[in-house]
Tab-separated table of N, CA and C in Angstrom:
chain	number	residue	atom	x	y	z
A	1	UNK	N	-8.291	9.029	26.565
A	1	UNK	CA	-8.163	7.771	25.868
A	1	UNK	C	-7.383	7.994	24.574
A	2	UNK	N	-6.592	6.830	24.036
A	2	UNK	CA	-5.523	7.109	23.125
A	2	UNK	C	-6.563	6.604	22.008
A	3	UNK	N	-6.598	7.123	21.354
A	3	UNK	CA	-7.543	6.700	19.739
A	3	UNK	C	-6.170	5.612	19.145
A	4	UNK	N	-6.888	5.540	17.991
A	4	UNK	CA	-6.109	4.474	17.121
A	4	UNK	C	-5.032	5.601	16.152
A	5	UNK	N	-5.660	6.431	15.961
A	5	UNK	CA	-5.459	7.587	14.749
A	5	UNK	C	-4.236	8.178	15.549
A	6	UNK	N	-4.299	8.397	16.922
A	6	UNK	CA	-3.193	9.243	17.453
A	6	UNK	C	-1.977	8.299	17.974
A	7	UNK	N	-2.423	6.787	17.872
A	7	UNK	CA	-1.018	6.051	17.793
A	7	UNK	C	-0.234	6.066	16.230
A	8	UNK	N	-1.174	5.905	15.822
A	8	UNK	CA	-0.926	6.143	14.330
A	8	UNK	C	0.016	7.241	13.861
A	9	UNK	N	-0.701	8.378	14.635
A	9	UNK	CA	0.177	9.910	14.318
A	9	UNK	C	1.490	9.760	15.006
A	10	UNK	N	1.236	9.112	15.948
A	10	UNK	CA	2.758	8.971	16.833
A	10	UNK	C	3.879	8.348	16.393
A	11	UNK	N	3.413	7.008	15.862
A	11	UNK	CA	4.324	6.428	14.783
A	11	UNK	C	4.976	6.858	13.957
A	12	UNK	N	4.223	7.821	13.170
A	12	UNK	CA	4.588	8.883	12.344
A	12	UNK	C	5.901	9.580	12.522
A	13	UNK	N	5.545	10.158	13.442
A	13	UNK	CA	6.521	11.183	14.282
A	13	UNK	C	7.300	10.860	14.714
A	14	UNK	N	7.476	9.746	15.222
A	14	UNK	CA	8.588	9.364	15.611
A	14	UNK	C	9.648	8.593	14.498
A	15	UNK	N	8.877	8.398	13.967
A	15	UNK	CA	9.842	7.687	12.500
A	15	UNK	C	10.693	8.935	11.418
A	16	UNK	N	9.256	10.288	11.819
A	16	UNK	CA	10.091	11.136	10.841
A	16	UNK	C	11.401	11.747	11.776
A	17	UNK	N	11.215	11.771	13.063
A	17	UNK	CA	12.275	12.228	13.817
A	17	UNK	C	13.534	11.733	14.541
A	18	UNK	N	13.156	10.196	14.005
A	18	UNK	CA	14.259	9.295	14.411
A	18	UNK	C	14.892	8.579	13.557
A	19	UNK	N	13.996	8.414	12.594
A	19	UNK	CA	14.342	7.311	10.971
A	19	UNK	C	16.047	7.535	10.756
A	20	UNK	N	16.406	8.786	10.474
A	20	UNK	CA	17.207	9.198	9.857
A	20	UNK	C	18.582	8.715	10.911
A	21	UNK	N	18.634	9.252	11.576
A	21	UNK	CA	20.040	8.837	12.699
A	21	UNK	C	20.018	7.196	12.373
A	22	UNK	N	19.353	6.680	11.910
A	22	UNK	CA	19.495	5.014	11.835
A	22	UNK	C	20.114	4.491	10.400
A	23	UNK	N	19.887	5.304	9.658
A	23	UNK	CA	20.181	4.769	8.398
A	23	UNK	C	21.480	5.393	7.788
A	24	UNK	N	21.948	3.563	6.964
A	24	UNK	CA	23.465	3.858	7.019
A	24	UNK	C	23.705	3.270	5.601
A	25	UNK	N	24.631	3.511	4.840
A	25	UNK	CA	24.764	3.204	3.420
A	25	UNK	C	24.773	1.556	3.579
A	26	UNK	N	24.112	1.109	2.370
A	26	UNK	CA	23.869	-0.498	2.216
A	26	UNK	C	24.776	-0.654	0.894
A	27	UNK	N	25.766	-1.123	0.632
A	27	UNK	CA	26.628	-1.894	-0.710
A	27	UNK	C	26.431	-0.311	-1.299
A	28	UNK	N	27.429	0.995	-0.702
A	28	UNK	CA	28.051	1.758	-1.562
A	28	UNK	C	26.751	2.493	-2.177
A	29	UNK	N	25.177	2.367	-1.541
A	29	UNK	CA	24.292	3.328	-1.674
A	29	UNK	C	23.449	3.751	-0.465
A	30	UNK	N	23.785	5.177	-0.398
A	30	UNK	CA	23.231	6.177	0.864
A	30	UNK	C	21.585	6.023	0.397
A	31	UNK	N	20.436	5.666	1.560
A	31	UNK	CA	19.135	6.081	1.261
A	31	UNK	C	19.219	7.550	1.592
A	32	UNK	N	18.493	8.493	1.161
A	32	UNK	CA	18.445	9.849	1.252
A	32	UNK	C	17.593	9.362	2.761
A	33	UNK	N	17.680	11.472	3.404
A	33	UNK	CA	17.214	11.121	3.981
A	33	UNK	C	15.378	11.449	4.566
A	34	UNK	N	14.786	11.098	5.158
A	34	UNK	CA	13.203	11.277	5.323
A	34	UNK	C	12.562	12.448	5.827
A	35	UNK	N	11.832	12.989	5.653
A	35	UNK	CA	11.195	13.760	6.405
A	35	UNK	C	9.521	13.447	6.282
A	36	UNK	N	8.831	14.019	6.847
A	36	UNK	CA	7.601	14.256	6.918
A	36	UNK	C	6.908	13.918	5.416
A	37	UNK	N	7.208	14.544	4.292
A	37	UNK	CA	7.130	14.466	2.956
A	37	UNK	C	6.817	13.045	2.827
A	38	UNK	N	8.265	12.187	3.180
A	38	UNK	CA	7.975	10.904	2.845
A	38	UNK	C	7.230	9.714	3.382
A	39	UNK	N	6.455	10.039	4.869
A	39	UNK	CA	5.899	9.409	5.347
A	39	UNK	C	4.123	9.787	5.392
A	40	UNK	N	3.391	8.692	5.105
A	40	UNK	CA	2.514	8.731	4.892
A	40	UNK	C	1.441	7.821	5.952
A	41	UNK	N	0.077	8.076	6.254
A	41	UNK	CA	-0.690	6.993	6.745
A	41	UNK	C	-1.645	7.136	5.750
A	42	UNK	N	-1.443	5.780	5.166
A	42	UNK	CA	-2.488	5.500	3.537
A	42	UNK	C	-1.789	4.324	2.998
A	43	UNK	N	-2.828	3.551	2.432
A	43	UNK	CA	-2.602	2.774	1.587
A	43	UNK	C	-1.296	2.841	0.141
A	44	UNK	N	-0.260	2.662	0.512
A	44	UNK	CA	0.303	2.853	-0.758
A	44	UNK	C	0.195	2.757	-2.680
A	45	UNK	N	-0.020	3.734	-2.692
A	45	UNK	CA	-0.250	3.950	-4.421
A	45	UNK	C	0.925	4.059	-5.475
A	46	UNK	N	1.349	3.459	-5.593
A	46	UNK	CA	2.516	3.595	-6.455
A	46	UNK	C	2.761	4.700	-7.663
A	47	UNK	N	1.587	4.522	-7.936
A	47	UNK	CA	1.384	5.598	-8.990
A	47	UNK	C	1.602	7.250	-8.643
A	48	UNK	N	1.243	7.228	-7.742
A	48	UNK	CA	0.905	8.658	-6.981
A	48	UNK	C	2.271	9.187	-5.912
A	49	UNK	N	3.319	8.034	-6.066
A	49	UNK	CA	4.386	8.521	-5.152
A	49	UNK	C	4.644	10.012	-5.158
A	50	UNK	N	5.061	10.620	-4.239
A	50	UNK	CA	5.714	12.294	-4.548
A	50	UNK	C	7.245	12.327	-4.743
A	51	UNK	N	7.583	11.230	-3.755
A	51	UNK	CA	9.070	10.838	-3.999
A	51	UNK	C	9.612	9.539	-4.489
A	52	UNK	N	10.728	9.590	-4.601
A	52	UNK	CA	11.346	8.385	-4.790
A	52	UNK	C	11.467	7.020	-4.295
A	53	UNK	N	11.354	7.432	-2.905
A	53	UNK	CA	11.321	6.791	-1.448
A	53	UNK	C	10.362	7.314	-0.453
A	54	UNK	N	9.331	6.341	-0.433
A	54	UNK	CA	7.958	6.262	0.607
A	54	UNK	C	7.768	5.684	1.367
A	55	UNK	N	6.925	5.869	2.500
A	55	UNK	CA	6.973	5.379	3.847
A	55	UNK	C	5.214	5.117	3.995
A	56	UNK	N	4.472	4.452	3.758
A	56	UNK	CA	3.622	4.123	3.732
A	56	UNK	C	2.563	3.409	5.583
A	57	UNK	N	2.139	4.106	6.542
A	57	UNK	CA	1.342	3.087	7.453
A	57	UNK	C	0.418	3.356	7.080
A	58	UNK	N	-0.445	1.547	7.216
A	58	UNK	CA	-1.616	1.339	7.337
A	58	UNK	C	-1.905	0.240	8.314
A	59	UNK	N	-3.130	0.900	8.898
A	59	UNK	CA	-3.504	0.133	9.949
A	59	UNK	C	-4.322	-1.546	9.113
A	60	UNK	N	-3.566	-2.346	10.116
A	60	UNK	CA	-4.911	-4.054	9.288
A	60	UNK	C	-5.866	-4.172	9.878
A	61	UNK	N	-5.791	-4.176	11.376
A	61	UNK	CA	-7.128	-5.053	12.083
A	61	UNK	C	-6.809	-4.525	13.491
A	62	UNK	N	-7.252	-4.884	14.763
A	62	UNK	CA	-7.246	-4.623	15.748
A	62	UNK	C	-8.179	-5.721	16.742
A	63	UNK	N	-7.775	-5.391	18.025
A	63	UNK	CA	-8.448	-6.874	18.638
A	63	UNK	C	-8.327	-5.880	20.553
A	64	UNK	N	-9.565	-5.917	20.993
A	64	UNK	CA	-9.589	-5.616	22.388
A	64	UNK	C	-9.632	-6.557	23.314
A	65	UNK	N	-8.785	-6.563	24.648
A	65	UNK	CA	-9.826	-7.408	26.150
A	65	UNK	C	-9.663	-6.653	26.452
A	66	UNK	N	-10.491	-6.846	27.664
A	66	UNK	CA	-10.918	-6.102	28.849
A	66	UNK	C	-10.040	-6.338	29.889
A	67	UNK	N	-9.858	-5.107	30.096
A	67	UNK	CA	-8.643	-5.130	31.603
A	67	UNK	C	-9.175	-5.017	32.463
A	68	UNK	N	-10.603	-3.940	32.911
A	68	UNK	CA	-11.480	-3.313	33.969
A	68	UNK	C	-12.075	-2.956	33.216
A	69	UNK	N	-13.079	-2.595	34.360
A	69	UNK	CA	-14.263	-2.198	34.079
A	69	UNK	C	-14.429	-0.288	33.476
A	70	UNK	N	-13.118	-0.285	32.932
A	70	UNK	CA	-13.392	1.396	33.145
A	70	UNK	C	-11.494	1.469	31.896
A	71	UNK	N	-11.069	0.073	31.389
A	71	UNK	CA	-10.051	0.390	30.958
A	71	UNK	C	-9.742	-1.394	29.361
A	72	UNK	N	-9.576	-1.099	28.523
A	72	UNK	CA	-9.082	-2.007	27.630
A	72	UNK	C	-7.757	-2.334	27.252
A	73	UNK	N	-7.211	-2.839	26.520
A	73	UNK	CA	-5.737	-3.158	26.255
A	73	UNK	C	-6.267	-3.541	24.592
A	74	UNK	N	-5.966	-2.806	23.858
A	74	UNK	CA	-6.039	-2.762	22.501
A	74	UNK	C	-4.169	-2.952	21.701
A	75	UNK	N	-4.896	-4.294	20.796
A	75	UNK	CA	-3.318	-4.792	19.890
A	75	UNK	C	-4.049	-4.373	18.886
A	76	UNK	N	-3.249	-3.561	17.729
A	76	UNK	CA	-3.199	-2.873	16.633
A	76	UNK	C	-2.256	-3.779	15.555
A	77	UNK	N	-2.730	-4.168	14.693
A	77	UNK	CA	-1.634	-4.783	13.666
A	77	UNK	C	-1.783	-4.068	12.344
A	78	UNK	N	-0.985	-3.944	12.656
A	78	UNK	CA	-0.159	-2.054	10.786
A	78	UNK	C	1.036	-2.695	10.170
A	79	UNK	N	0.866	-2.274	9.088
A	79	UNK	CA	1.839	-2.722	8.019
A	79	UNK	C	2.866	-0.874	7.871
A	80	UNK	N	3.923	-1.351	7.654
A	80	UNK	CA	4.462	-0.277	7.228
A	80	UNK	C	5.283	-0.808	5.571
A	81	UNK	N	4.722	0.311	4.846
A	81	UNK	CA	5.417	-0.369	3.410
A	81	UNK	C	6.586	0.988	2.968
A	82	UNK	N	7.718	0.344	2.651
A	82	UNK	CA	8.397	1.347	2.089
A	82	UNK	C	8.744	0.720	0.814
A	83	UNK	N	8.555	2.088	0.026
A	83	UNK	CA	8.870	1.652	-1.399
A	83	UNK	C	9.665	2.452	-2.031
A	84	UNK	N	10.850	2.282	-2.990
A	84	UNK	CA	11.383	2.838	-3.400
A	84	UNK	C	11.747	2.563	-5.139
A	85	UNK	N	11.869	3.855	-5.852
A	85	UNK	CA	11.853	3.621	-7.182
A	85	UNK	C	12.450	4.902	-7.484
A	86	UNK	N	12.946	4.707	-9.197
A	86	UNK	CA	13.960	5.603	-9.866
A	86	UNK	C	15.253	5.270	-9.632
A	87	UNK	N	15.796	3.966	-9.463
A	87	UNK	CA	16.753	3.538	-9.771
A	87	UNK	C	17.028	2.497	-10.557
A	88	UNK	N	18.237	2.055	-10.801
A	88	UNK	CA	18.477	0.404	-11.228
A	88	UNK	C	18.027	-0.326	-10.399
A	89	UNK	N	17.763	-1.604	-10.850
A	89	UNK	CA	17.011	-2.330	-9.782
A	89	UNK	C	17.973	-3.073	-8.457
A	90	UNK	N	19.426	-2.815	-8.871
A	90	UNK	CA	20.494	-3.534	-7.648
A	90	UNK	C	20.602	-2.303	-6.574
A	91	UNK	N	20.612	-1.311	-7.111
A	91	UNK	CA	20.320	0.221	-5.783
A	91	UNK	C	19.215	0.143	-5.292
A	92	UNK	N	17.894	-0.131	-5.988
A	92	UNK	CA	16.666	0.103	-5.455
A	92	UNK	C	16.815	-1.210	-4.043
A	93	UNK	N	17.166	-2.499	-4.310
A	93	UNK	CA	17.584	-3.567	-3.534
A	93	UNK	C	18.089	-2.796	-1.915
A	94	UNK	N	19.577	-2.422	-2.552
A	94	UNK	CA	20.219	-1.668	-1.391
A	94	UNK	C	19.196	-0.940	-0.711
A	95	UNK	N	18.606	0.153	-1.512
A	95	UNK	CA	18.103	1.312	-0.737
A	95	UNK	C	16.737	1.127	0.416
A	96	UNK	N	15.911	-0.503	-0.237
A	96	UNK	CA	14.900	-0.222	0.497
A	96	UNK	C	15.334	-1.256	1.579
A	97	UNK	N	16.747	-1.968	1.510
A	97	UNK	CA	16.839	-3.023	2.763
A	97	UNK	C	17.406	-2.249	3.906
A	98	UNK	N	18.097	-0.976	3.103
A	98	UNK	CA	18.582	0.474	4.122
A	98	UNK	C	17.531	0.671	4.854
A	99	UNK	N	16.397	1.162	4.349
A	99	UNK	CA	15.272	1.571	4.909
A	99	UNK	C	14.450	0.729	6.021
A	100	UNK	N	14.955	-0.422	5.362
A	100	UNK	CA	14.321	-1.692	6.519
A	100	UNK	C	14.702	-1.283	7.918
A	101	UNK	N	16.266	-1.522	7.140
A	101	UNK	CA	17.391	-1.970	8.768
A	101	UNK	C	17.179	-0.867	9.652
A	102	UNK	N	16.798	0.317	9.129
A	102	UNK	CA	17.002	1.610	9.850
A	102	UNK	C	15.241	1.426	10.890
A	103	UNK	N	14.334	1.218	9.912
A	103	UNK	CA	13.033	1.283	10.839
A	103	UNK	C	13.607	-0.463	11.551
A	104	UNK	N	13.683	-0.709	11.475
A	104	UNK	CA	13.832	-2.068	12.568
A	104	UNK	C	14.479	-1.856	13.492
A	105	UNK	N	15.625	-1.063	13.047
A	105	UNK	CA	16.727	-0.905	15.131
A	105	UNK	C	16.047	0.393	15.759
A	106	UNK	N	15.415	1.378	14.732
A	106	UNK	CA	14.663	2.572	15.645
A	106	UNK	C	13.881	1.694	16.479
A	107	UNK	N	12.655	0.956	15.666
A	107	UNK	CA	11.843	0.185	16.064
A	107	UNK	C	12.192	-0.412	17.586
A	108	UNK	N	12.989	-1.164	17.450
A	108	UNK	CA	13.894	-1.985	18.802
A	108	UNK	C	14.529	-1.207	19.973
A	109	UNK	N	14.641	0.239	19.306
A	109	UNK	CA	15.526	0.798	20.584
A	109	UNK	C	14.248	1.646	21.231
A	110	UNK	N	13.272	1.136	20.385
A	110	UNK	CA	12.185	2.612	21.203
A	110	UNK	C	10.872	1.965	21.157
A	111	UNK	N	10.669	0.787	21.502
A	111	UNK	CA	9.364	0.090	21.331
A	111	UNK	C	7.929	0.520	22.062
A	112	UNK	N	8.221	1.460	22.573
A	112	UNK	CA	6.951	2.226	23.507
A	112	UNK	C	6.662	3.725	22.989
A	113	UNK	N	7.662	3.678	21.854
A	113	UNK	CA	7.412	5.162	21.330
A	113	UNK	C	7.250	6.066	21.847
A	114	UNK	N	8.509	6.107	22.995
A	114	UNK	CA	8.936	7.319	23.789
A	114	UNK	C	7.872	7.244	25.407
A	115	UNK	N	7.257	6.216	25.663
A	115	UNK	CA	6.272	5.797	26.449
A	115	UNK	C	4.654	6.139	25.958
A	116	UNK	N	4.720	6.350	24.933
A	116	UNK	CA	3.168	6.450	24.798
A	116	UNK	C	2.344	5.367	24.280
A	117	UNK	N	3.056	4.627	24.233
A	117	UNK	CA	2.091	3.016	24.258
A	117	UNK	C	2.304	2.184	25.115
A	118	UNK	N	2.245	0.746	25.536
A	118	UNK	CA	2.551	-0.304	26.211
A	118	UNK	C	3.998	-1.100	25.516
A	119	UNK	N	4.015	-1.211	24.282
A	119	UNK	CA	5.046	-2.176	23.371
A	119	UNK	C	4.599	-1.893	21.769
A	120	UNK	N	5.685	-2.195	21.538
A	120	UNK	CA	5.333	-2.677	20.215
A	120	UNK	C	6.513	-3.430	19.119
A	121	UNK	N	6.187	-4.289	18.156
A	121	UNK	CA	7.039	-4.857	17.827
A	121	UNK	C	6.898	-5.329	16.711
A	122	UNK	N	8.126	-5.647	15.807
A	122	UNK	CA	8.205	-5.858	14.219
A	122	UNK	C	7.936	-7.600	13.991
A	123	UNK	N	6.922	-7.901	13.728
A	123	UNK	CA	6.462	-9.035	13.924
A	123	UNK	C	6.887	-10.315	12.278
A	124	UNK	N	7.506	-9.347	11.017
A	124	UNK	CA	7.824	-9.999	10.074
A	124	UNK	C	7.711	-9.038	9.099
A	125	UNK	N	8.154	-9.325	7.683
A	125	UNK	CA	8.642	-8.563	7.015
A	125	UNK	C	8.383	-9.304	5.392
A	126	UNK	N	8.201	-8.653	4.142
A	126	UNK	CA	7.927	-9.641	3.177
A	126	UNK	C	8.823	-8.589	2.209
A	127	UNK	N	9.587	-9.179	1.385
A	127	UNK	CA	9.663	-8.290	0.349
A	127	UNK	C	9.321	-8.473	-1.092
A	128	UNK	N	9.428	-7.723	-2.068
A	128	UNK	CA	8.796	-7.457	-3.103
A	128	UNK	C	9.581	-7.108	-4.189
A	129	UNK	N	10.180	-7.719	-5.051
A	129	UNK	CA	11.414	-7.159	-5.558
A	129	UNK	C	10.505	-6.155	-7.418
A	130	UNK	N	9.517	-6.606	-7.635
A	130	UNK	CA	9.347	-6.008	-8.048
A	130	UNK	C	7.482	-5.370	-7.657
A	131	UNK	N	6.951	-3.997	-7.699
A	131	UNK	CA	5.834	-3.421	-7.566
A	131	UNK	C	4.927	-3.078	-9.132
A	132	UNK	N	3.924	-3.436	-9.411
A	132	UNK	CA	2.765	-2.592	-10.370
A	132	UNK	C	3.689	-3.088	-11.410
A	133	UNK	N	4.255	-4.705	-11.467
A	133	UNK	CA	4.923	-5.015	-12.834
A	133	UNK	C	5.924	-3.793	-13.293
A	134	UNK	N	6.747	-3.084	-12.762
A	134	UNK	CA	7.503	-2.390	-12.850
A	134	UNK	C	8.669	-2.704	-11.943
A	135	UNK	N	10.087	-2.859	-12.972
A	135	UNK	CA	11.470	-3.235	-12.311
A	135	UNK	C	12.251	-2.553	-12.253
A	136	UNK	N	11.585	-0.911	-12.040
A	136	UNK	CA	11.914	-0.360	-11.607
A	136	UNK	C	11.617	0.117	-10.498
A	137	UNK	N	10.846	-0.518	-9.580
A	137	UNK	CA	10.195	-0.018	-7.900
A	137	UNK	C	10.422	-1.205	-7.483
A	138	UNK	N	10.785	-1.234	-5.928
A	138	UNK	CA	11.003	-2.081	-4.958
A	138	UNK	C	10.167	-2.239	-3.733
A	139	UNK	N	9.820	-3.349	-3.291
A	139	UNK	CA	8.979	-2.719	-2.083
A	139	UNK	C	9.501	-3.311	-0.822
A	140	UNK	N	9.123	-3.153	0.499
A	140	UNK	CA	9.448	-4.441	1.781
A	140	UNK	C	7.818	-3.854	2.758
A	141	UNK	N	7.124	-4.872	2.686
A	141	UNK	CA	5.996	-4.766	3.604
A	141	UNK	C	6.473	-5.050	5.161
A	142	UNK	N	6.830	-4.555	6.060
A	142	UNK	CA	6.746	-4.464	7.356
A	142	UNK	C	5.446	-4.602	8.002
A	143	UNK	N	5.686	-5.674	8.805
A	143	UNK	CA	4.067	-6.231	9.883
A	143	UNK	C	4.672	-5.718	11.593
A	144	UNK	N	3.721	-4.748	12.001
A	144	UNK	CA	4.115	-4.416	13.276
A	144	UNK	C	2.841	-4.902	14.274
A	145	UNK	N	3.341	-4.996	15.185
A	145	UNK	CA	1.921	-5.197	16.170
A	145	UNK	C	2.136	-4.171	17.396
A	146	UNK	N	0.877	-3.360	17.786
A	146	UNK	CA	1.246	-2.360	18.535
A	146	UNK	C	0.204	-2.600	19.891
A	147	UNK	N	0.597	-1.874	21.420
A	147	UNK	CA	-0.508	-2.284	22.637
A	147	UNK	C	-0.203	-1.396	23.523
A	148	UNK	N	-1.712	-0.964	23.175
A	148	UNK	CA	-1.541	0.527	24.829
A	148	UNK	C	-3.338	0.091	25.525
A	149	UNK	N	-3.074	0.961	26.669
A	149	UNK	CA	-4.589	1.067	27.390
A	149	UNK	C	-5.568	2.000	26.978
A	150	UNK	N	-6.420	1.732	26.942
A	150	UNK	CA	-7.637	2.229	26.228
A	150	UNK	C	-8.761	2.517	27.626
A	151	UNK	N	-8.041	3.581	28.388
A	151	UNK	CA	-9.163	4.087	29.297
A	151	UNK	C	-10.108	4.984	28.999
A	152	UNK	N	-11.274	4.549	29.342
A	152	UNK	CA	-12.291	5.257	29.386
A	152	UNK	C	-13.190	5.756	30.439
């Protein structure tokens, strides 16, 4: 049975190993690029960034039916927040809509996360132009909704 934690980890992984081939300079600024470092499953703390540019999942809620008697179909709804800071605030703009565009077409070209879920999909997006009353951090909250089988 797939836990919640190991879709979670999967997400992960696949973002740190695919993120990068996606992302492409936005108005004359390159986002650096990601690794492991920058992705996190946790609540984003602004305070506590390690980098410049963070990758934040957290899981919201979750909702089961019953498929059989021996199997579920679990939807997962996770936010992914990326935030970025230590720039002017017209780069920080660029850099985190870079970051968007890049998790949104990974997102789209690989919605089963290499087959280890059922689907999944970028359900809306909010942004944040400024974080923690500081104009110098940027944020974009990403809403995903995710669905695999839950045999038991």
């Amino acid at each position: 049975m797939k836990t919640e934690m190991q879709v979670l980890e999967r997400l992960k992984a696949t973002m740190v190993s695919q993120l990068n081939s996606y992302i492409e300079t936005q108005g004359n600024i390159a986002p650096e690029s990601i690794d492991a470092s920058n992705i996190e499953i946790d609540f984003p703390d602004p305070d506590s960034m390690r980098k410049n540019s963070m990758l934040y999942i957290q899981p919201d809620n979750e909702s089961l039916e019953a498929l059989s008697m021996s199997s579920d179909i679990a939807t997962m709804n996770a936010s992914v927040f990326i935030l970025c800071k230590g720039a002017r605030s017209s780069a920080l703009i660029h850099k985190v809509f870079g970051y968007y565009s890049a998790l949104y077409r990974m997102l789209r070209s690989n919605q089963t996360l290499s087959g280890y879920i059922e689907g999944l999909m970028v359900t809306d997006m909010d942004y944040f132009p400024q974080v923690s009353a500081s104009r110098t951090m940027t944020a974009i909250e990403v809403h995903l909704q995710m669905q695999w089988s839950k045999e038991f």
